[in-house]
C-alpha cells in the first residue's frame, strides 16, 4: 500500500473512529429500539394516516408489541422517543424542566408561537400561567355562567329547533367558538368572527403536519391562517389597551384586558405583546376545538348507551324542576351535575381530544436503561393507559360509574387535562360549557343517531367522519 492510499484511508476512517469513540465515551447506554426512518419525514405520514383512519391507537399498540414500552421514531421532523404507561406519564408531568421541557414539535411551535404557555418554562411559565389562572379561576367564571347560559339557549333556539336532522359536530364547534369569543375575548358575532372560525380550522390542521413550508401544504396553510388570526388578535389588543387607558374597562372584562393589566415592580411581571398574542391564540384553540370534540362525542355516547342517558336526563330534570321558565342556570346548579361530568370524563377517557403530547430532552438522560439524547422529542399518547384493560376493566365499554371513585385506578393513568404544574388552566371553563350545553340538549330534545357506528377521524382533533348526523325531536313544553 503506497503512502497516498494510506493517507486517503486515514482521512476517511479517522472521523468514523472518532465518532464511535465519542459515542462510547458519551454513555454506555444504548438508544431505544426502533427506526428513525427517512430524514424529516420519518414515520410522520404513516402516523397521520393512522390518525385520520382512527387507527392511531392500533398504530401505537403495534409499536409496543414490536419494540416494547419505549421506542424511537421520527415525528414531524425530529428524532423522537415514545413512552407508555402511568410511570411514563408521571415522569413527564412531574419533571421540573431540567431534564425534559414542554417544547413542542416545529409545526406546533411555529403556528402557536414560541411564547405560548406550552413552550414557556420557569419564571416565564409561572408569570403567564398566573395571569391565565387569575382570569379562569372559579370566582371570575361564576360571572360568566348566566351569559353562557343565554348564548347556549339562543344557539339551540336558532340552530336546532324546527329541524328534523342536524349535524352535531359543526354546530357544537360553532357554539363553543361563539362562547369563547364572547365570554373570554369580548368579540361579538359578525363577519370578522366567522372568518376567524374558518382560519382556526386551517390553523389546527397545520399543527400536526410535516414541516415542509411549500404552497398548498398543510403546514404552509396553517402558518398563513395563524398570521391572519394574529392580525385580528393584535387589533383587539389595541382596542383593549385604549379602553384601559380611558378607564372604560376593568381587568376582568376579558382575557386580553387581563393580560394588559398585569403589572409588577419595575414592570417585571408584565406580559409582553408577543406573549399576549401567542397565549390568546392558545386559549382560543384549547377552549373551543377540544371542547367541541368532547361535547360531540358525549352526545354520541349518550345516544348509544340508554342507561347512561337515563341517568343524565334524570339529573337534569331534577334541576329543571326547581327553575322558573327562562331562569338561567347557576354555579350551584352546575355543581349538582355530578353524573353528567362523570359521563364527560368517560368520554375523555375513550376519545381524548388531544391524542398525545410532546416534550423535549434538555440533556442526555437515561430512562428504563436506554439513552435519550439531548434535543430529542419525548412523545406520550393518552390511549396507552386510557384503553388498558388492566387499568380500566372493559375499557371499550362506556361506563361513567367508573369515575365515581377516581382513586380506584393508578395515579397518572387518566390525565386528559395534563398533570403537575402543566395541568390545563381551562379545566373549569371546559366543564361549565359542557354541562350547560348538555342540560339544554337533554331537557329540550330527544335524538337518535342516523349512523350508530360512524367512524372517528383525527385531524388532529378527533371528530365524527360525517359530522354526526342525528334525528332530532323537540320535547313538548308544559
mmCIF file of C-alpha atoms in Angstrom, residues 48-444:
data_model
loop_
_atom_site.group_PDB
_atom_site.id
_atom_site.type_symbol
_atom_site.label_atom_id
_atom_site.label_comp_id
_atom_site.label_asym_id
_atom_site.label_seq_id
_atom_site.Cartn_x
_atom_site.Cartn_y
_atom_site.Cartn_z
ATOM 1 C CA UNK A 48 -51.039 10.955 10.420
ATOM 2 C CA UNK A 49 -52.735 8.488 8.065
ATOM 3 C CA UNK A 50 -53.444 6.220 11.031
ATOM 4 C CA UNK A 51 -54.970 9.103 12.983
ATOM 5 C CA UNK A 52 -57.213 10.095 10.096
ATOM 6 C CA UNK A 53 -58.352 6.474 9.735
ATOM 7 C CA UNK A 54 -58.924 6.186 13.524
ATOM 8 C CA UNK A 55 -56.248 3.512 13.790
ATOM 9 C CA UNK A 56 -53.765 5.623 15.742
ATOM 10 C CA UNK A 57 -54.302 3.523 18.850
ATOM 11 C CA UNK A 58 -53.594 0.325 16.904
ATOM 12 C CA UNK A 59 -50.574 2.002 15.274
ATOM 13 C CA UNK A 60 -49.089 2.620 18.702
ATOM 14 C CA UNK A 61 -50.083 -0.821 20.006
ATOM 15 C CA UNK A 62 -48.178 -2.375 17.119
ATOM 16 C CA UNK A 63 -45.091 -0.387 18.102
ATOM 17 C CA UNK A 64 -45.408 -1.542 21.706
ATOM 18 C CA UNK A 65 -45.764 -5.185 20.602
ATOM 19 C CA UNK A 66 -42.730 -4.849 18.332
ATOM 20 C CA UNK A 67 -40.398 -2.743 20.465
ATOM 21 C CA UNK A 68 -41.829 -2.660 23.998
ATOM 22 C CA UNK A 69 -42.948 0.360 26.096
ATOM 23 C CA UNK A 70 -40.110 2.592 24.860
ATOM 24 C CA UNK A 71 -39.044 3.031 21.233
ATOM 25 C CA UNK A 72 -37.519 5.580 18.882
ATOM 26 C CA UNK A 73 -39.028 7.074 15.728
ATOM 27 C CA UNK A 74 -39.123 10.342 13.797
ATOM 28 C CA UNK A 75 -42.223 12.536 14.092
ATOM 29 C CA UNK A 76 -42.719 15.948 12.473
ATOM 30 C CA UNK A 77 -39.089 16.341 11.509
ATOM 31 C CA UNK A 78 -37.436 15.404 14.816
ATOM 32 C CA UNK A 79 -35.943 12.307 16.434
ATOM 33 C CA UNK A 80 -38.494 11.118 18.985
ATOM 34 C CA UNK A 81 -38.823 8.593 21.770
ATOM 35 C CA UNK A 82 -42.263 7.153 22.507
ATOM 36 C CA UNK A 83 -43.040 6.274 26.144
ATOM 37 C CA UNK A 84 -46.084 4.461 27.529
ATOM 38 C CA UNK A 85 -47.729 3.724 30.878
ATOM 39 C CA UNK A 86 -48.636 5.548 34.116
ATOM 40 C CA UNK A 87 -44.972 5.662 35.189
ATOM 41 C CA UNK A 88 -44.050 7.428 31.961
ATOM 42 C CA UNK A 89 -46.956 9.864 32.406
ATOM 43 C CA UNK A 90 -45.814 10.670 35.929
ATOM 44 C CA UNK A 91 -42.231 11.161 34.766
ATOM 45 C CA UNK A 92 -43.332 13.588 32.050
ATOM 46 C CA UNK A 93 -45.839 15.577 34.100
ATOM 47 C CA UNK A 94 -43.801 15.931 37.290
ATOM 48 C CA UNK A 95 -40.427 16.753 35.750
ATOM 49 C CA UNK A 96 -39.135 20.160 36.835
ATOM 50 C CA UNK A 97 -37.956 21.124 33.358
ATOM 51 C CA UNK A 98 -34.267 20.433 33.887
ATOM 52 C CA UNK A 99 -34.355 17.027 32.185
ATOM 53 C CA UNK A 100 -37.277 17.437 29.798
ATOM 54 C CA UNK A 101 -39.106 20.636 28.890
ATOM 55 C CA UNK A 102 -42.510 21.309 27.432
ATOM 56 C CA UNK A 103 -41.170 22.238 23.997
ATOM 57 C CA UNK A 104 -43.385 21.272 21.071
ATOM 58 C CA UNK A 105 -42.615 19.941 17.577
ATOM 59 C CA UNK A 106 -41.622 22.530 14.982
ATOM 60 C CA UNK A 107 -45.063 22.774 13.278
ATOM 61 C CA UNK A 108 -46.885 23.370 16.581
ATOM 62 C CA UNK A 109 -44.275 25.832 17.812
ATOM 63 C CA UNK A 110 -44.275 27.884 14.608
ATOM 64 C CA UNK A 111 -48.078 28.012 14.330
ATOM 65 C CA UNK A 112 -48.862 28.616 18.011
ATOM 66 C CA UNK A 113 -45.850 30.868 18.622
ATOM 67 C CA UNK A 114 -42.774 30.307 20.772
ATOM 68 C CA UNK A 115 -44.035 32.366 23.750
ATOM 69 C CA UNK A 116 -47.188 30.374 24.402
ATOM 70 C CA UNK A 117 -47.768 28.590 27.701
ATOM 71 C CA UNK A 118 -46.816 25.164 26.326
ATOM 72 C CA UNK A 119 -43.344 26.477 25.443
ATOM 73 C CA UNK A 120 -42.536 28.637 28.461
ATOM 74 C CA UNK A 121 -40.538 27.410 31.439
ATOM 75 C CA UNK A 122 -39.517 28.550 34.892
ATOM 76 C CA UNK A 123 -40.443 32.077 35.912
ATOM 77 C CA UNK A 124 -41.833 32.903 32.464
ATOM 78 C CA UNK A 125 -44.235 29.978 32.664
ATOM 79 C CA UNK A 126 -45.225 30.909 36.205
ATOM 80 C CA UNK A 127 -45.849 34.551 35.216
ATOM 81 C CA UNK A 128 -48.017 33.851 32.161
ATOM 82 C CA UNK A 129 -49.824 30.892 33.690
ATOM 83 C CA UNK A 130 -50.593 33.023 36.749
ATOM 84 C CA UNK A 131 -52.323 35.612 34.558
ATOM 85 C CA UNK A 132 -54.415 32.963 32.772
ATOM 86 C CA UNK A 133 -55.353 31.217 36.015
ATOM 87 C CA UNK A 134 -56.354 34.526 37.616
ATOM 88 C CA UNK A 135 -58.856 35.068 34.805
ATOM 89 C CA UNK A 136 -60.117 31.471 34.650
ATOM 90 C CA UNK A 137 -60.480 30.959 38.389
ATOM 91 C CA UNK A 138 -63.973 29.979 39.663
ATOM 92 C CA UNK A 139 -64.708 33.395 41.203
ATOM 93 C CA UNK A 140 -64.370 35.030 37.765
ATOM 94 C CA UNK A 141 -66.004 32.220 35.799
ATOM 95 C CA UNK A 142 -69.086 32.359 38.025
ATOM 96 C CA UNK A 143 -69.838 35.762 36.489
ATOM 97 C CA UNK A 144 -69.918 34.184 33.032
ATOM 98 C CA UNK A 145 -72.388 31.383 33.803
ATOM 99 C CA UNK A 146 -75.513 33.476 33.114
ATOM 100 C CA UNK A 147 -74.051 34.901 29.890
ATOM 101 C CA UNK A 148 -73.002 31.458 28.659
ATOM 102 C CA UNK A 149 -76.399 30.066 29.620
ATOM 103 C CA UNK A 150 -78.125 32.669 27.453
ATOM 104 C CA UNK A 151 -75.838 32.000 24.494
ATOM 105 C CA UNK A 152 -76.398 28.232 24.663
ATOM 106 C CA UNK A 153 -80.173 28.674 24.813
ATOM 107 C CA UNK A 154 -80.089 31.072 21.882
ATOM 108 C CA UNK A 155 -77.961 28.607 19.919
ATOM 109 C CA UNK A 156 -80.450 25.770 20.388
ATOM 110 C CA UNK A 157 -83.343 28.099 19.629
ATOM 111 C CA UNK A 158 -81.910 29.341 16.334
ATOM 112 C CA UNK A 159 -79.830 26.381 15.120
ATOM 113 C CA UNK A 160 -81.652 23.259 16.366
ATOM 114 C CA UNK A 161 -85.328 23.962 16.878
ATOM 115 C CA UNK A 162 -87.543 23.378 13.859
ATOM 116 C CA UNK A 163 -85.102 20.942 12.270
ATOM 117 C CA UNK A 164 -85.665 17.220 11.905
ATOM 118 C CA UNK A 165 -81.976 16.469 11.349
ATOM 119 C CA UNK A 166 -78.777 18.273 12.312
ATOM 120 C CA UNK A 167 -75.070 17.583 12.055
ATOM 121 C CA UNK A 168 -73.844 17.852 15.615
ATOM 122 C CA UNK A 169 -70.127 18.490 15.202
ATOM 123 C CA UNK A 170 -70.177 21.668 13.060
ATOM 124 C CA UNK A 171 -72.963 23.146 15.196
ATOM 125 C CA UNK A 172 -71.236 22.410 18.506
ATOM 126 C CA UNK A 173 -67.949 23.645 17.102
ATOM 127 C CA UNK A 174 -69.600 26.935 16.161
ATOM 128 C CA UNK A 175 -71.225 27.136 19.610
ATOM 129 C CA UNK A 176 -68.003 26.613 21.568
ATOM 130 C CA UNK A 177 -66.263 29.168 19.365
ATOM 131 C CA UNK A 178 -69.038 31.691 19.997
ATOM 132 C CA UNK A 179 -68.819 31.027 23.723
ATOM 133 C CA UNK A 180 -65.091 31.552 23.986
ATOM 134 C CA UNK A 181 -65.025 34.570 21.664
ATOM 135 C CA UNK A 182 -67.781 36.305 23.624
ATOM 136 C CA UNK A 183 -67.182 35.218 27.210
ATOM 137 C CA UNK A 184 -63.369 35.290 27.206
ATOM 138 C CA UNK A 185 -62.497 37.790 24.485
ATOM 139 C CA UNK A 186 -65.495 40.099 24.197
ATOM 140 C CA UNK A 187 -65.591 39.501 20.440
ATOM 141 C CA UNK A 188 -69.214 39.580 19.381
ATOM 142 C CA UNK A 189 -70.832 37.977 16.346
ATOM 143 C CA UNK A 190 -70.102 39.273 12.864
ATOM 144 C CA UNK A 191 -68.188 38.621 9.649
ATOM 145 C CA UNK A 192 -64.888 39.048 11.489
ATOM 146 C CA UNK A 193 -65.688 36.194 13.865
ATOM 147 C CA UNK A 194 -66.953 33.919 11.090
ATOM 148 C CA UNK A 195 -63.676 34.295 9.189
ATOM 149 C CA UNK A 196 -61.799 33.589 12.399
ATOM 150 C CA UNK A 197 -63.607 30.242 12.843
ATOM 151 C CA UNK A 198 -62.615 29.159 9.325
ATOM 152 C CA UNK A 199 -58.999 30.150 9.961
ATOM 153 C CA UNK A 200 -58.900 28.132 13.175
ATOM 154 C CA UNK A 201 -59.835 25.008 11.222
ATOM 155 C CA UNK A 202 -56.838 25.507 8.886
ATOM 156 C CA UNK A 203 -54.648 26.544 11.830
ATOM 157 C CA UNK A 204 -55.473 23.319 13.696
ATOM 158 C CA UNK A 205 -54.793 21.060 10.720
ATOM 159 C CA UNK A 206 -51.342 22.576 10.258
ATOM 160 C CA UNK A 207 -50.238 21.916 13.827
ATOM 161 C CA UNK A 208 -49.638 18.197 13.279
ATOM 162 C CA UNK A 209 -48.001 18.103 9.865
ATOM 163 C CA UNK A 210 -44.683 17.513 8.168
ATOM 164 C CA UNK A 211 -42.833 20.867 8.475
ATOM 165 C CA UNK A 212 -42.407 21.495 4.744
ATOM 166 C CA UNK A 213 -43.228 25.147 4.055
ATOM 167 C CA UNK A 214 -44.345 24.955 0.438
ATOM 168 C CA UNK A 215 -47.549 26.404 -1.048
ATOM 169 C CA UNK A 216 -50.637 24.245 -0.534
ATOM 170 C CA UNK A 217 -49.055 22.049 2.155
ATOM 171 C CA UNK A 218 -50.974 21.773 5.416
ATOM 172 C CA UNK A 219 -48.042 23.352 7.238
ATOM 173 C CA UNK A 220 -47.966 26.385 4.935
ATOM 174 C CA UNK A 221 -51.757 26.777 5.101
ATOM 175 C CA UNK A 222 -51.619 26.600 8.910
ATOM 176 C CA UNK A 223 -48.907 29.268 9.054
ATOM 177 C CA UNK A 224 -50.908 31.644 6.853
ATOM 178 C CA UNK A 225 -54.057 31.090 8.954
ATOM 179 C CA UNK A 226 -52.015 31.765 12.093
ATOM 180 C CA UNK A 227 -50.855 35.113 10.675
ATOM 181 C CA UNK A 228 -54.434 36.173 9.924
ATOM 182 C CA UNK A 229 -55.559 35.186 13.431
ATOM 183 C CA UNK A 230 -52.671 37.148 14.940
ATOM 184 C CA UNK A 231 -53.678 40.234 12.983
ATOM 185 C CA UNK A 232 -57.193 40.086 14.410
ATOM 186 C CA UNK A 233 -55.999 39.453 17.973
ATOM 187 C CA UNK A 234 -53.487 42.286 17.576
ATOM 188 C CA UNK A 235 -56.316 44.643 16.600
ATOM 189 C CA UNK A 236 -58.270 43.521 19.678
ATOM 190 C CA UNK A 237 -55.227 44.211 21.823
ATOM 191 C CA UNK A 238 -55.017 47.807 20.519
ATOM 192 C CA UNK A 239 -58.727 48.338 21.269
ATOM 193 C CA UNK A 240 -58.464 46.866 24.793
ATOM 194 C CA UNK A 241 -55.382 48.934 25.661
ATOM 195 C CA UNK A 242 -57.148 52.129 24.577
ATOM 196 C CA UNK A 243 -60.210 51.198 26.664
ATOM 197 C CA UNK A 244 -57.997 50.616 29.705
ATOM 198 C CA UNK A 245 -56.252 53.955 29.258
ATOM 199 C CA UNK A 246 -59.624 55.715 29.067
ATOM 200 C CA UNK A 247 -60.779 53.935 32.211
ATOM 201 C CA UNK A 248 -63.544 52.188 30.293
ATOM 202 C CA UNK A 249 -62.527 48.597 31.046
ATOM 203 C CA UNK A 250 -61.796 46.535 34.159
ATOM 204 C CA UNK A 251 -59.017 43.904 34.313
ATOM 205 C CA UNK A 252 -61.521 41.042 34.392
ATOM 206 C CA UNK A 253 -63.513 42.298 31.376
ATOM 207 C CA UNK A 254 -61.863 39.740 29.085
ATOM 208 C CA UNK A 255 -58.647 37.728 28.856
ATOM 209 C CA UNK A 256 -56.733 40.215 26.688
ATOM 210 C CA UNK A 257 -57.572 43.074 29.078
ATOM 211 C CA UNK A 258 -56.471 40.845 31.948
ATOM 212 C CA UNK A 259 -53.098 40.277 30.236
ATOM 213 C CA UNK A 260 -52.670 44.006 29.608
ATOM 214 C CA UNK A 261 -53.458 44.775 33.255
ATOM 215 C CA UNK A 262 -50.662 42.598 34.691
ATOM 216 C CA UNK A 263 -48.003 44.771 36.323
ATOM 217 C CA UNK A 264 -45.347 44.255 38.944
ATOM 218 C CA UNK A 265 -42.428 46.103 40.440
ATOM 219 C CA UNK A 266 -40.499 47.837 37.638
ATOM 220 C CA UNK A 267 -42.943 46.159 35.247
ATOM 221 C CA UNK A 268 -41.135 42.843 35.807
ATOM 222 C CA UNK A 269 -44.406 40.920 35.816
ATOM 223 C CA UNK A 270 -45.797 42.431 32.622
ATOM 224 C CA UNK A 271 -46.979 40.152 29.843
ATOM 225 C CA UNK A 272 -45.312 41.112 26.556
ATOM 226 C CA UNK A 273 -47.301 41.757 23.389
ATOM 227 C CA UNK A 274 -45.855 38.589 21.834
ATOM 228 C CA UNK A 275 -46.948 36.585 24.881
ATOM 229 C CA UNK A 276 -50.445 38.094 24.739
ATOM 230 C CA UNK A 277 -50.782 37.144 21.067
ATOM 231 C CA UNK A 278 -49.439 33.610 21.486
ATOM 232 C CA UNK A 279 -51.421 32.799 24.605
ATOM 233 C CA UNK A 280 -54.690 34.348 23.472
ATOM 234 C CA UNK A 281 -54.482 32.052 20.439
ATOM 235 C CA UNK A 282 -53.684 29.011 22.584
ATOM 236 C CA UNK A 283 -56.662 29.689 24.855
ATOM 237 C CA UNK A 284 -58.960 30.202 21.840
ATOM 238 C CA UNK A 285 -57.773 26.914 20.351
ATOM 239 C CA UNK A 286 -57.974 24.886 23.548
ATOM 240 C CA UNK A 287 -61.254 26.420 24.646
ATOM 241 C CA UNK A 288 -63.192 25.548 21.536
ATOM 242 C CA UNK A 289 -61.527 22.787 19.490
ATOM 243 C CA UNK A 290 -61.116 20.349 22.374
ATOM 244 C CA UNK A 291 -64.461 21.187 23.993
ATOM 245 C CA UNK A 292 -66.380 20.743 20.734
ATOM 246 C CA UNK A 293 -64.877 17.274 20.380
ATOM 247 C CA UNK A 294 -65.778 16.352 23.963
ATOM 248 C CA UNK A 295 -69.400 17.551 23.725
ATOM 249 C CA UNK A 296 -69.975 15.939 20.312
ATOM 250 C CA UNK A 297 -68.794 12.506 21.394
ATOM 251 C CA UNK A 298 -70.648 12.769 24.700
ATOM 252 C CA UNK A 299 -73.847 13.293 22.678
ATOM 253 C CA UNK A 300 -72.966 10.223 20.605
ATOM 254 C CA UNK A 301 -72.273 8.048 23.646
ATOM 255 C CA UNK A 302 -75.492 9.097 25.382
ATOM 256 C CA UNK A 303 -77.444 8.040 22.276
ATOM 257 C CA UNK A 304 -75.725 4.636 22.224
ATOM 258 C CA UNK A 305 -75.929 3.915 25.971
ATOM 259 C CA UNK A 306 -79.525 4.290 27.236
ATOM 260 C CA UNK A 307 -78.653 3.593 30.884
ATOM 261 C CA UNK A 308 -76.169 6.484 30.945
ATOM 262 C CA UNK A 309 -78.623 8.707 29.064
ATOM 263 C CA UNK A 310 -81.403 7.992 31.575
ATOM 264 C CA UNK A 311 -79.098 8.880 34.480
ATOM 265 C CA UNK A 312 -78.063 12.147 32.835
ATOM 266 C CA UNK A 313 -81.662 13.007 31.946
ATOM 267 C CA UNK A 314 -82.890 12.348 35.486
ATOM 268 C CA UNK A 315 -80.153 14.583 36.917
ATOM 269 C CA UNK A 316 -81.096 17.495 34.661
ATOM 270 C CA UNK A 317 -84.836 17.090 35.033
ATOM 271 C CA UNK A 318 -84.421 17.352 38.806
ATOM 272 C CA UNK A 319 -82.530 20.615 38.336
ATOM 273 C CA UNK A 320 -85.085 21.938 35.835
ATOM 274 C CA UNK A 321 -87.963 21.272 38.253
ATOM 275 C CA UNK A 322 -86.642 23.952 40.559
ATOM 276 C CA UNK A 323 -86.206 26.586 37.846
ATOM 277 C CA UNK A 324 -88.807 29.127 36.722
ATOM 278 C CA UNK A 325 -89.434 29.335 32.939
ATOM 279 C CA UNK A 326 -86.480 31.117 31.350
ATOM 280 C CA UNK A 327 -84.485 31.221 34.607
ATOM 281 C CA UNK A 328 -80.770 30.664 33.859
ATOM 282 C CA UNK A 329 -78.604 28.006 35.426
ATOM 283 C CA UNK A 330 -76.403 29.000 38.346
ATOM 284 C CA UNK A 331 -72.979 27.928 39.562
ATOM 285 C CA UNK A 332 -74.736 25.870 42.236
ATOM 286 C CA UNK A 333 -76.822 24.095 39.582
ATOM 287 C CA UNK A 334 -73.659 23.086 37.759
ATOM 288 C CA UNK A 335 -72.297 21.629 40.980
ATOM 289 C CA UNK A 336 -75.250 19.227 41.077
ATOM 290 C CA UNK A 337 -74.454 17.756 37.652
ATOM 291 C CA UNK A 338 -72.102 15.139 39.062
ATOM 292 C CA UNK A 339 -73.151 12.169 36.938
ATOM 293 C CA UNK A 340 -73.048 14.293 33.772
ATOM 294 C CA UNK A 341 -69.443 15.257 34.451
ATOM 295 C CA UNK A 342 -68.567 11.622 35.133
ATOM 296 C CA UNK A 343 -70.037 10.830 31.700
ATOM 297 C CA UNK A 344 -67.905 13.624 30.235
ATOM 298 C CA UNK A 345 -64.758 12.212 31.847
ATOM 299 C CA UNK A 346 -65.584 8.762 30.486
ATOM 300 C CA UNK A 347 -65.880 10.376 27.051
ATOM 301 C CA UNK A 348 -62.454 11.986 27.552
ATOM 302 C CA UNK A 349 -61.057 8.583 28.500
ATOM 303 C CA UNK A 350 -62.388 6.828 25.411
ATOM 304 C CA UNK A 351 -61.832 9.638 22.877
ATOM 305 C CA UNK A 352 -59.328 12.127 24.303
ATOM 306 C CA UNK A 353 -59.410 15.435 22.371
ATOM 307 C CA UNK A 354 -55.608 15.579 22.444
ATOM 308 C CA UNK A 355 -54.246 12.277 21.166
ATOM 309 C CA UNK A 356 -50.750 12.839 22.526
ATOM 310 C CA UNK A 357 -48.329 15.420 23.869
ATOM 311 C CA UNK A 358 -44.658 16.212 23.348
ATOM 312 C CA UNK A 359 -41.692 17.222 25.484
ATOM 313 C CA UNK A 360 -38.033 17.843 24.557
ATOM 314 C CA UNK A 361 -34.944 16.418 26.273
ATOM 315 C CA UNK A 362 -32.822 19.227 27.733
ATOM 316 C CA UNK A 363 -29.824 16.970 28.265
ATOM 317 C CA UNK A 364 -28.841 13.364 27.806
ATOM 318 C CA UNK A 365 -30.697 11.216 30.305
ATOM 319 C CA UNK A 366 -31.363 7.576 31.000
ATOM 320 C CA UNK A 367 -34.839 6.064 31.088
ATOM 321 C CA UNK A 368 -35.531 2.375 31.692
ATOM 322 C CA UNK A 369 -31.935 1.545 30.761
ATOM 323 C CA UNK A 370 -31.935 3.494 27.490
ATOM 324 C CA UNK A 371 -30.191 6.709 26.500
ATOM 325 C CA UNK A 372 -32.434 9.590 25.473
ATOM 326 C CA UNK A 373 -30.165 12.156 23.768
ATOM 327 C CA UNK A 374 -30.411 15.884 24.310
ATOM 328 C CA UNK A 375 -32.715 17.567 21.803
ATOM 329 C CA UNK A 376 -34.894 14.518 21.142
ATOM 330 C CA UNK A 377 -38.672 14.805 21.406
ATOM 331 C CA UNK A 378 -40.449 12.707 24.036
ATOM 332 C CA UNK A 379 -43.951 11.632 22.997
ATOM 333 C CA UNK A 380 -46.778 10.099 25.038
ATOM 334 C CA UNK A 381 -50.282 9.128 23.967
ATOM 335 C CA UNK A 382 -53.340 9.056 26.212
ATOM 336 C CA UNK A 383 -54.793 5.862 24.748
ATOM 337 C CA UNK A 384 -51.966 3.657 26.009
ATOM 338 C CA UNK A 385 -53.312 3.965 29.548
ATOM 339 C CA UNK A 386 -56.924 5.009 28.884
ATOM 340 C CA UNK A 387 -57.648 1.831 26.943
ATOM 341 C CA UNK A 388 -55.638 -0.574 29.088
ATOM 342 C CA UNK A 389 -57.996 -3.277 30.419
ATOM 343 C CA UNK A 390 -55.750 -3.849 33.422
ATOM 344 C CA UNK A 391 -56.282 -0.221 34.475
ATOM 345 C CA UNK A 392 -59.856 0.272 33.220
ATOM 346 C CA UNK A 393 -61.692 -3.096 33.106
ATOM 347 C CA UNK A 394 -63.772 -3.475 29.932
ATOM 348 C CA UNK A 395 -62.060 -0.362 28.653
ATOM 349 C CA UNK A 396 -64.104 -0.237 25.436
ATOM 350 C CA UNK A 397 -67.371 -0.038 27.343
ATOM 351 C CA UNK A 398 -68.792 3.417 28.099
ATOM 352 C CA UNK A 399 -69.255 3.371 31.877
ATOM 353 C CA UNK A 400 -69.394 6.728 33.713
ATOM 354 C CA UNK A 401 -69.726 4.919 37.035
ATOM 355 C CA UNK A 402 -66.028 4.063 36.938
ATOM 356 C CA UNK A 403 -65.349 7.735 37.761
ATOM 357 C CA UNK A 404 -67.418 7.689 40.934
ATOM 358 C CA UNK A 405 -64.183 6.839 42.725
ATOM 359 C CA UNK A 406 -61.136 8.041 40.808
ATOM 360 C CA UNK A 407 -58.888 6.622 43.498
ATOM 361 C CA UNK A 408 -59.682 3.156 42.177
ATOM 362 C CA UNK A 409 -57.208 3.428 39.298
ATOM 363 C CA UNK A 410 -53.485 4.265 39.411
ATOM 364 C CA UNK A 411 -52.306 7.879 39.546
ATOM 365 C CA UNK A 412 -51.349 9.344 36.159
ATOM 366 C CA UNK A 413 -53.313 6.735 34.220
ATOM 367 C CA UNK A 414 -56.087 9.234 33.390
ATOM 368 C CA UNK A 415 -54.647 12.628 32.501
ATOM 369 C CA UNK A 416 -56.861 14.331 29.869
ATOM 370 C CA UNK A 417 -56.099 17.751 31.353
ATOM 371 C CA UNK A 418 -52.404 17.097 31.964
ATOM 372 C CA UNK A 419 -50.838 16.979 35.388
ATOM 373 C CA UNK A 420 -48.466 18.648 37.821
ATOM 374 C CA UNK A 421 -47.513 22.241 37.001
ATOM 375 C CA UNK A 422 -48.833 21.701 33.474
ATOM 376 C CA UNK A 423 -52.429 20.859 34.335
ATOM 377 C CA UNK A 424 -54.796 22.688 31.985
ATOM 378 C CA UNK A 425 -55.849 26.065 33.477
ATOM 379 C CA UNK A 426 -59.065 25.929 31.422
ATOM 380 C CA UNK A 427 -60.423 22.826 33.173
ATOM 381 C CA UNK A 428 -63.278 24.667 34.914
ATOM 382 C CA UNK A 429 -64.203 26.615 31.794
ATOM 383 C CA UNK A 430 -64.490 23.386 29.755
ATOM 384 C CA UNK A 431 -66.634 21.907 32.490
ATOM 385 C CA UNK A 432 -69.035 24.868 32.511
ATOM 386 C CA UNK A 433 -69.637 24.948 28.747
ATOM 387 C CA UNK A 434 -70.075 21.161 28.604
ATOM 388 C CA UNK A 435 -72.583 20.989 31.469
ATOM 389 C CA UNK A 436 -74.685 23.938 30.257
ATOM 390 C CA UNK A 437 -74.834 22.550 26.714
ATOM 391 C CA UNK A 438 -75.861 19.062 27.812
ATOM 392 C CA UNK A 439 -78.504 20.495 30.161
ATOM 393 C CA UNK A 440 -80.402 22.270 27.413
ATOM 394 C CA UNK A 441 -79.940 19.418 24.966
ATOM 395 C CA UNK A 442 -81.442 16.708 27.202
ATOM 396 C CA UNK A 443 -84.227 18.867 28.638
ATOM 397 C CA UNK A 444 -85.395 20.272 25.289
#
